[in-house]
Amino acid sequence: GCFAKLEEGLEGLIHQSELSWTKKNIHPGKILSTSQKIDVQLLEKDVEKRRLSLSYKNTLVNPWKKFTNDFKVGDSSEGAIKNITDYGLFVSIKDTELDGLIHYKDLSWEEKETELEKYKKNQIIKFKILEINQENEKIRLGIKQIKEDPFEFFMNKKLSDIITAVVHSSSQNGIYVHVGKKNLSILIKKNQLAKEPENQRPSRFVKGDKLDAIITELDKDKRKVS
């Protein structure tokens, strides 16, 4: 940490952990400089050992307390991408000293890791606050929560319901179709395309074809549909 002189012959230690609310394990010289006049709080006075423990951060606004006063779960905000990892984005939240994490599963409703490739460092993005954990100093954010959930289309549907689907693309395994306004993409497997094996060719279908399909499997909790 650093030593601060209260008066001639009287010094106290500001431990590294008492320098900043948000910057951990940082060199004291990056926060304070020699001869700088500062306010401190007296934490501990040990007369026998002639030792004083001081805090600099306690004289400053606690950004975690300010954040929990200004924001609540469900609020929307924006910020700049600070760092991109293989599991998510770390974002500097605008008008605060704090960062939040957007897990890759909270980037889009498709929950694919490849969504990370759409973002770059310093990009300004909008998000919703999903969790504020002051005790562990963690904030969880989400981008997909700003948009309507495309799976909502199935919430009032049941097994054996017939729905209209639009062909988007085909593969060796079957055809991908879009359903609902939000274009949720679903695979109709090859063996479900026709009763006769000779008609189970994905190449029979072209993009834009409309067809009727029946729901054969629906798990709303796991967001799975066939």
PDB file of C-alpha atoms in Angstrom:
ATOM      1  CA  GLY A   1       0.000   0.000   0.000  1.00  0.00           C
ATOM      2  CA  CYS A   2       1.222   3.502   0.783  1.00  0.00           C
ATOM      3  CA  PHE A   3       2.112   5.531   3.865  1.00  0.00           C
ATOM      4  CA  ALA A   4       0.331   8.767   4.612  1.00  0.00           C
ATOM      5  CA  LYS A   5       1.595  11.439   7.006  1.00  0.00           C
ATOM      6  CA  LEU A   6      -1.102  12.853   9.288  1.00  0.00           C
ATOM      7  CA  GLU A   7       1.257  15.269  10.996  1.00  0.00           C
ATOM      8  CA  GLU A   8       4.958  15.452  11.772  1.00  0.00           C
ATOM      9  CA  GLY A   9       6.100  12.116  13.199  1.00  0.00           C
ATOM     10  CA  LEU A  10       2.710  10.476  12.729  1.00  0.00           C
ATOM     11  CA  GLU A  11       2.177   8.145   9.791  1.00  0.00           C
ATOM     12  CA  GLY A  12      -0.410   5.512   8.903  1.00  0.00           C
ATOM     13  CA  LEU A  13      -0.602   2.735   6.319  1.00  0.00           C
ATOM     14  CA  ILE A  14      -3.258   2.694   3.621  1.00  0.00           C
ATOM     15  CA  HIS A  15      -3.297  -0.979   2.655  1.00  0.00           C
ATOM     16  CA  GLN A  16      -3.631  -1.774  -1.059  1.00  0.00           C
ATOM     17  CA  SER A  17      -7.136  -3.159  -0.428  1.00  0.00           C
ATOM     18  CA  GLU A  18      -8.195   0.223   1.018  1.00  0.00           C
ATOM     19  CA  LEU A  19      -7.216   2.286  -2.022  1.00  0.00           C
ATOM     20  CA  SER A  20     -10.042   1.603  -4.481  1.00  0.00           C
ATOM     21  CA  TRP A  21     -13.507   0.000  -4.545  1.00  0.00           C
ATOM     22  CA  THR A  22     -13.053  -1.423  -8.027  1.00  0.00           C
ATOM     23  CA  LYS A  23      -9.340  -1.656  -8.862  1.00  0.00           C
ATOM     24  CA  LYS A  24      -7.925  -4.786  -7.223  1.00  0.00           C
ATOM     25  CA  ASN A  25      -4.202  -5.606  -6.989  1.00  0.00           C
ATOM     26  CA  ILE A  26      -3.246  -2.309  -8.618  1.00  0.00           C
ATOM     27  CA  HIS A  27       0.015  -0.493  -7.878  1.00  0.00           C
ATOM     28  CA  PRO A  28      -0.678   2.321  -5.363  1.00  0.00           C
ATOM     29  CA  GLY A  29       1.245   4.748  -7.596  1.00  0.00           C
ATOM     30  CA  LYS A  30      -1.488   4.425 -10.228  1.00  0.00           C
ATOM     31  CA  ILE A  31      -4.085   5.757  -7.773  1.00  0.00           C
ATOM     32  CA  LEU A  32      -2.173   8.201  -5.553  1.00  0.00           C
ATOM     33  CA  SER A  33       1.007  10.240  -5.912  1.00  0.00           C
ATOM     34  CA  THR A  34       3.497  11.480  -3.309  1.00  0.00           C
ATOM     35  CA  SER A  35       2.722  14.894  -1.749  1.00  0.00           C
ATOM     36  CA  GLN A  36      -0.934  14.571  -2.806  1.00  0.00           C
ATOM     37  CA  LYS A  37      -3.317  15.748  -0.083  1.00  0.00           C
ATOM     38  CA  ILE A  38      -6.157  13.307   0.564  1.00  0.00           C
ATOM     39  CA  ASP A  39      -8.899  12.543   3.088  1.00  0.00           C
ATOM     40  CA  VAL A  40      -8.578   9.239   4.933  1.00  0.00           C
ATOM     41  CA  GLN A  41     -10.638   7.304   7.456  1.00  0.00           C
ATOM     42  CA  LEU A  42      -8.975   5.886  10.553  1.00  0.00           C
ATOM     43  CA  LEU A  43      -9.688   2.146  10.626  1.00  0.00           C
ATOM     44  CA  GLU A  44      -7.465   0.941  13.441  1.00  0.00           C
ATOM     45  CA  LYS A  45      -5.270   2.485  16.147  1.00  0.00           C
ATOM     46  CA  ASP A  46      -2.743   0.241  17.910  1.00  0.00           C
ATOM     47  CA  VAL A  47      -0.986   2.359  20.556  1.00  0.00           C
ATOM     48  CA  GLU A  48       1.317  -0.454  21.734  1.00  0.00           C
ATOM     49  CA  LYS A  49       2.609  -1.238  18.266  1.00  0.00           C
ATOM     50  CA  ARG A  50       2.401   2.465  17.332  1.00  0.00           C
ATOM     51  CA  ARG A  51       0.474   1.545  14.200  1.00  0.00           C
ATOM     52  CA  LEU A  52      -2.357   3.291  12.364  1.00  0.00           C
ATOM     53  CA  SER A  53      -4.464   1.674   9.633  1.00  0.00           C
ATOM     54  CA  LEU A  54      -6.121   4.091   7.220  1.00  0.00           C
ATOM     55  CA  SER A  55      -8.637   3.841   4.358  1.00  0.00           C
ATOM     56  CA  TYR A  56      -8.760   6.065   1.320  1.00  0.00           C
ATOM     57  CA  LYS A  57     -11.626   4.294  -0.476  1.00  0.00           C
ATOM     58  CA  ASN A  58     -13.987   4.792   2.492  1.00  0.00           C
ATOM     59  CA  THR A  59     -13.875   8.550   1.865  1.00  0.00           C
ATOM     60  CA  LEU A  60     -15.137   7.969  -1.692  1.00  0.00           C
ATOM     61  CA  VAL A  61     -18.571   6.963  -2.954  1.00  0.00           C
ATOM     62  CA  ASN A  62     -18.915   3.170  -3.014  1.00  0.00           C
ATOM     63  CA  PRO A  63     -19.777   2.513  -6.698  1.00  0.00           C
ATOM     64  CA  TRP A  64     -21.548  -0.736  -5.752  1.00  0.00           C
ATOM     65  CA  LYS A  65     -23.907   1.083  -3.381  1.00  0.00           C
ATOM     66  CA  LYS A  66     -24.489   3.793  -5.977  1.00  0.00           C
ATOM     67  CA  PHE A  67     -25.186   1.172  -8.664  1.00  0.00           C
ATOM     68  CA  THR A  68     -27.756  -0.684  -6.544  1.00  0.00           C
ATOM     69  CA  ASN A  69     -29.446   2.660  -5.801  1.00  0.00           C
ATOM     70  CA  ASP A  70     -29.502   3.750  -9.456  1.00  0.00           C
ATOM     71  CA  PHE A  71     -30.261   0.411 -11.150  1.00  0.00           C
ATOM     72  CA  LYS A  72     -32.389  -2.657 -10.582  1.00  0.00           C
ATOM     73  CA  VAL A  73     -32.727  -6.026 -12.321  1.00  0.00           C
ATOM     74  CA  GLY A  74     -34.668  -5.560 -15.573  1.00  0.00           C
ATOM     75  CA  ASP A  75     -33.368  -2.042 -16.262  1.00  0.00           C
ATOM     76  CA  SER A  76     -31.826  -1.284 -19.653  1.00  0.00           C
ATOM     77  CA  SER A  77     -28.521   0.517 -20.131  1.00  0.00           C
ATOM     78  CA  GLU A  78     -25.565   0.685 -22.499  1.00  0.00           C
ATOM     79  CA  GLY A  79     -21.795   0.483 -22.392  1.00  0.00           C
ATOM     80  CA  ALA A  80     -18.566  -0.245 -24.239  1.00  0.00           C
ATOM     81  CA  ILE A  81     -17.108  -3.729 -24.725  1.00  0.00           C
ATOM     82  CA  LYS A  82     -13.936  -3.866 -22.619  1.00  0.00           C
ATOM     83  CA  ASN A  83     -12.842  -7.430 -23.265  1.00  0.00           C
ATOM     84  CA  ILE A  84     -13.984 -10.468 -25.302  1.00  0.00           C
ATOM     85  CA  THR A  85     -13.372 -13.972 -23.932  1.00  0.00           C
ATOM     86  CA  ASP A  86     -14.346 -17.416 -25.233  1.00  0.00           C
ATOM     87  CA  TYR A  87     -17.399 -17.443 -22.935  1.00  0.00           C
ATOM     88  CA  GLY A  88     -18.692 -13.871 -23.108  1.00  0.00           C
ATOM     89  CA  LEU A  89     -18.218 -10.100 -23.214  1.00  0.00           C
ATOM     90  CA  PHE A  90     -17.033  -7.856 -20.385  1.00  0.00           C
ATOM     91  CA  VAL A  91     -18.693  -4.462 -20.662  1.00  0.00           C
ATOM     92  CA  SER A  92     -18.005  -1.099 -18.977  1.00  0.00           C
ATOM     93  CA  ILE A  93     -21.446   0.115 -17.890  1.00  0.00           C
ATOM     94  CA  LYS A  94     -22.075   3.749 -18.902  1.00  0.00           C
ATOM     95  CA  ASP A  95     -21.930   6.398 -16.140  1.00  0.00           C
ATOM     96  CA  THR A  96     -20.589   3.876 -13.593  1.00  0.00           C
ATOM     97  CA  GLU A  97     -17.176   2.566 -12.543  1.00  0.00           C
ATOM     98  CA  LEU A  98     -18.381  -1.025 -12.863  1.00  0.00           C
ATOM     99  CA  ASP A  99     -18.154  -3.800 -15.448  1.00  0.00           C
ATOM    100  CA  GLY A 100     -20.683  -6.506 -16.239  1.00  0.00           C
ATOM    101  CA  LEU A 101     -20.528  -9.863 -18.023  1.00  0.00           C
ATOM    102  CA  ILE A 102     -22.711 -10.892 -20.949  1.00  0.00           C
ATOM    103  CA  HIS A 103     -22.460 -14.682 -21.269  1.00  0.00           C
ATOM    104  CA  TYR A 104     -22.557 -15.885 -24.892  1.00  0.00           C
ATOM    105  CA  LYS A 105     -25.894 -17.619 -24.166  1.00  0.00           C
ATOM    106  CA  ASP A 106     -27.369 -14.185 -23.385  1.00  0.00           C
ATOM    107  CA  LEU A 107     -26.278 -12.644 -26.693  1.00  0.00           C
ATOM    108  CA  SER A 108     -29.057 -14.172 -28.803  1.00  0.00           C
ATOM    109  CA  TRP A 109     -31.997 -16.547 -28.355  1.00  0.00           C
ATOM    110  CA  GLU A 110     -30.135 -19.134 -30.455  1.00  0.00           C
ATOM    111  CA  GLU A 111     -27.517 -19.304 -27.640  1.00  0.00           C
ATOM    112  CA  LYS A 112     -24.567 -20.075 -29.947  1.00  0.00           C
ATOM    113  CA  GLU A 113     -20.910 -19.327 -29.140  1.00  0.00           C
ATOM    114  CA  THR A 114     -20.453 -18.055 -32.703  1.00  0.00           C
ATOM    115  CA  GLU A 115     -22.493 -14.959 -31.716  1.00  0.00           C
ATOM    116  CA  LEU A 116     -19.306 -13.663 -30.031  1.00  0.00           C
ATOM    117  CA  GLU A 117     -17.778 -13.154 -33.492  1.00  0.00           C
ATOM    118  CA  LYS A 118     -20.294 -10.365 -34.203  1.00  0.00           C
ATOM    119  CA  TYR A 119     -18.775  -8.086 -31.555  1.00  0.00           C
ATOM    120  CA  LYS A 120     -15.547  -6.110 -31.268  1.00  0.00           C
ATOM    121  CA  LYS A 121     -13.667  -4.287 -28.514  1.00  0.00           C
ATOM    122  CA  ASN A 122     -14.857  -0.719 -27.655  1.00  0.00           C
ATOM    123  CA  GLN A 123     -18.169  -1.315 -29.485  1.00  0.00           C
ATOM    124  CA  ILE A 124     -21.109   0.442 -27.781  1.00  0.00           C
ATOM    125  CA  ILE A 125     -23.966  -1.984 -27.064  1.00  0.00           C
ATOM    126  CA  LYS A 126     -27.343  -1.911 -25.322  1.00  0.00           C
ATOM    127  CA  PHE A 127     -28.343  -4.540 -22.771  1.00  0.00           C
ATOM    128  CA  LYS A 128     -30.605  -5.450 -19.857  1.00  0.00           C
ATOM    129  CA  ILE A 129     -29.404  -5.993 -16.294  1.00  0.00           C
ATOM    130  CA  LEU A 130     -30.128  -9.624 -15.361  1.00  0.00           C
ATOM    131  CA  GLU A 131     -28.430  -9.941 -11.958  1.00  0.00           C
ATOM    132  CA  ILE A 132     -26.723  -7.663  -9.415  1.00  0.00           C
ATOM    133  CA  ASN A 133     -24.623  -9.556  -6.865  1.00  0.00           C
ATOM    134  CA  GLN A 134     -23.132  -6.889  -4.593  1.00  0.00           C
ATOM    135  CA  GLU A 135     -21.670  -9.449  -2.181  1.00  0.00           C
ATOM    136  CA  ASN A 136     -19.560 -11.136  -4.880  1.00  0.00           C
ATOM    137  CA  GLU A 137     -19.240  -7.919  -6.898  1.00  0.00           C
ATOM    138  CA  LYS A 138     -20.719  -9.407 -10.068  1.00  0.00           C
ATOM    139  CA  ILE A 139     -23.183  -7.967 -12.572  1.00  0.00           C
ATOM    140  CA  ARG A 140     -24.780 -10.172 -15.245  1.00  0.00           C
ATOM    141  CA  LEU A 141     -26.120  -8.530 -18.392  1.00  0.00           C
ATOM    142  CA  GLY A 142     -28.037  -9.734 -21.460  1.00  0.00           C
ATOM    143  CA  ILE A 143     -28.630  -8.530 -25.024  1.00  0.00           C
ATOM    144  CA  LYS A 144     -31.201 -11.113 -26.162  1.00  0.00           C
ATOM    145  CA  GLN A 145     -33.550 -10.010 -23.346  1.00  0.00           C
ATOM    146  CA  ILE A 146     -34.044  -6.665 -25.134  1.00  0.00           C
ATOM    147  CA  LYS A 147     -35.681  -8.536 -28.015  1.00  0.00           C
ATOM    148  CA  GLU A 148     -38.876 -10.570 -27.979  1.00  0.00           C
ATOM    149  CA  ASP A 149     -38.348 -14.303 -27.417  1.00  0.00           C
ATOM    150  CA  PRO A 150     -39.151 -16.076 -30.738  1.00  0.00           C
ATOM    151  CA  PHE A 151     -40.091 -19.239 -28.814  1.00  0.00           C
ATOM    152  CA  GLU A 152     -43.066 -17.247 -27.438  1.00  0.00           C
ATOM    153  CA  PHE A 153     -44.850 -18.404 -30.630  1.00  0.00           C
ATOM    154  CA  PHE A 154     -45.128 -21.905 -29.123  1.00  0.00           C
ATOM    155  CA  MET A 155     -46.316 -20.926 -25.642  1.00  0.00           C
ATOM    156  CA  ASN A 156     -50.004 -21.250 -26.596  1.00  0.00           C
ATOM    157  CA  LYS A 157     -49.424 -24.271 -28.855  1.00  0.00           C
ATOM    158  CA  LYS A 158     -49.762 -27.976 -28.017  1.00  0.00           C
ATOM    159  CA  LEU A 159     -48.807 -31.366 -29.480  1.00  0.00           C
ATOM    160  CA  SER A 160     -50.482 -32.239 -32.805  1.00  0.00           C
ATOM    161  CA  ASP A 161     -51.228 -28.573 -33.602  1.00  0.00           C
ATOM    162  CA  ILE A 162     -50.742 -27.753 -37.284  1.00  0.00           C
ATOM    163  CA  ILE A 163     -48.727 -24.602 -38.024  1.00  0.00           C
ATOM    164  CA  THR A 164     -47.562 -22.814 -41.173  1.00  0.00           C
ATOM    165  CA  ALA A 165     -43.810 -22.810 -41.802  1.00  0.00           C
ATOM    166  CA  VAL A 166     -41.662 -21.135 -44.463  1.00  0.00           C
ATOM    167  CA  VAL A 167     -38.672 -22.989 -45.940  1.00  0.00           C
ATOM    168  CA  HIS A 168     -35.395 -21.175 -45.226  1.00  0.00           C
ATOM    169  CA  SER A 169     -32.740 -23.664 -46.382  1.00  0.00           C
ATOM    170  CA  SER A 170     -32.092 -27.364 -46.855  1.00  0.00           C
ATOM    171  CA  SER A 171     -29.349 -29.772 -45.786  1.00  0.00           C
ATOM    172  CA  GLN A 172     -28.618 -33.496 -46.030  1.00  0.00           C
ATOM    173  CA  ASN A 173     -30.538 -34.032 -42.759  1.00  0.00           C
ATOM    174  CA  GLY A 174     -33.714 -32.220 -43.777  1.00  0.00           C
ATOM    175  CA  ILE A 175     -35.010 -28.677 -44.246  1.00  0.00           C
ATOM    176  CA  TYR A 176     -34.811 -25.617 -42.012  1.00  0.00           C
ATOM    177  CA  VAL A 177     -38.048 -23.675 -41.692  1.00  0.00           C
ATOM    178  CA  HIS A 178     -39.033 -20.392 -40.070  1.00  0.00           C
ATOM    179  CA  VAL A 179     -42.170 -20.091 -37.946  1.00  0.00           C
ATOM    180  CA  GLY A 180     -43.842 -17.134 -36.270  1.00  0.00           C
ATOM    181  CA  LYS A 181     -43.110 -13.420 -36.759  1.00  0.00           C
ATOM    182  CA  LYS A 182     -39.631 -13.655 -35.273  1.00  0.00           C
ATOM    183  CA  ASN A 183     -38.457 -16.320 -37.734  1.00  0.00           C
ATOM    184  CA  LEU A 184     -37.476 -19.049 -35.280  1.00  0.00           C
ATOM    185  CA  SER A 185     -35.434 -21.592 -37.270  1.00  0.00           C
ATOM    186  CA  ILE A 186     -36.370 -25.281 -36.829  1.00  0.00           C
ATOM    187  CA  LEU A 187     -35.143 -28.430 -38.597  1.00  0.00           C
ATOM    188  CA  ILE A 188     -37.733 -30.793 -40.071  1.00  0.00           C
ATOM    189  CA  LYS A 189     -35.825 -34.073 -40.288  1.00  0.00           C
ATOM    190  CA  LYS A 190     -35.593 -35.870 -43.610  1.00  0.00           C
ATOM    191  CA  ASN A 191     -37.743 -38.835 -42.466  1.00  0.00           C
ATOM    192  CA  GLN A 192     -40.489 -36.364 -41.450  1.00  0.00           C
ATOM    193  CA  LEU A 193     -40.743 -34.729 -44.885  1.00  0.00           C
ATOM    194  CA  ALA A 194     -42.968 -37.420 -46.447  1.00  0.00           C
ATOM    195  CA  LYS A 195     -44.371 -40.865 -45.732  1.00  0.00           C
ATOM    196  CA  GLU A 196     -42.820 -42.417 -48.850  1.00  0.00           C
ATOM    197  CA  PRO A 197     -38.983 -42.692 -48.711  1.00  0.00           C
ATOM    198  CA  GLU A 198     -38.638 -41.591 -52.348  1.00  0.00           C
ATOM    199  CA  ASN A 199     -40.331 -38.260 -51.467  1.00  0.00           C
ATOM    200  CA  GLN A 200     -38.134 -37.569 -48.439  1.00  0.00           C
ATOM    201  CA  ARG A 201     -35.682 -35.516 -50.509  1.00  0.00           C
ATOM    202  CA  PRO A 202     -34.791 -32.103 -48.991  1.00  0.00           C
ATOM    203  CA  SER A 203     -34.018 -30.879 -52.522  1.00  0.00           C
ATOM    204  CA  ARG A 204     -37.774 -30.981 -53.286  1.00  0.00           C
ATOM    205  CA  PHE A 205     -38.145 -27.810 -51.225  1.00  0.00           C
ATOM    206  CA  VAL A 206     -36.885 -24.329 -52.134  1.00  0.00           C
ATOM    207  CA  LYS A 207     -36.460 -21.207 -50.039  1.00  0.00           C
ATOM    208  CA  GLY A 208     -39.761 -19.366 -49.562  1.00  0.00           C
ATOM    209  CA  ASP A 209     -41.986 -22.455 -49.923  1.00  0.00           C
ATOM    210  CA  LYS A 210     -44.877 -22.402 -47.440  1.00  0.00           C
ATOM    211  CA  LEU A 211     -45.948 -25.673 -45.914  1.00  0.00           C
ATOM    212  CA  ASP A 212     -48.125 -27.032 -43.120  1.00  0.00           C
ATOM    213  CA  ALA A 213     -46.307 -28.909 -40.349  1.00  0.00           C
ATOM    214  CA  ILE A 214     -47.544 -30.755 -37.277  1.00  0.00           C
ATOM    215  CA  ILE A 215     -45.949 -30.423 -33.845  1.00  0.00           C
ATOM    216  CA  THR A 216     -44.661 -33.869 -32.774  1.00  0.00           C
ATOM    217  CA  GLU A 217     -42.617 -32.840 -29.714  1.00  0.00           C
ATOM    218  CA  LEU A 218     -42.857 -29.728 -27.530  1.00  0.00           C
ATOM    219  CA  ASP A 219     -40.895 -29.024 -24.331  1.00  0.00           C
ATOM    220  CA  LYS A 220     -41.523 -25.417 -23.288  1.00  0.00           C
ATOM    221  CA  ASP A 221     -39.121 -25.531 -20.320  1.00  0.00           C
ATOM    222  CA  LYS A 222     -36.191 -26.795 -22.404  1.00  0.00           C
ATOM    223  CA  ARG A 223     -37.299 -24.697 -25.413  1.00  0.00           C
ATOM    224  CA  LYS A 224     -37.332 -27.742 -27.685  1.00  0.00           C
ATOM    225  CA  VAL A 225     -39.714 -28.361 -30.539  1.00  0.00           C
ATOM    226  CA  SER A 226     -39.953 -30.892 -33.385  1.00  0.00           C
TER     227      SER A 226
END
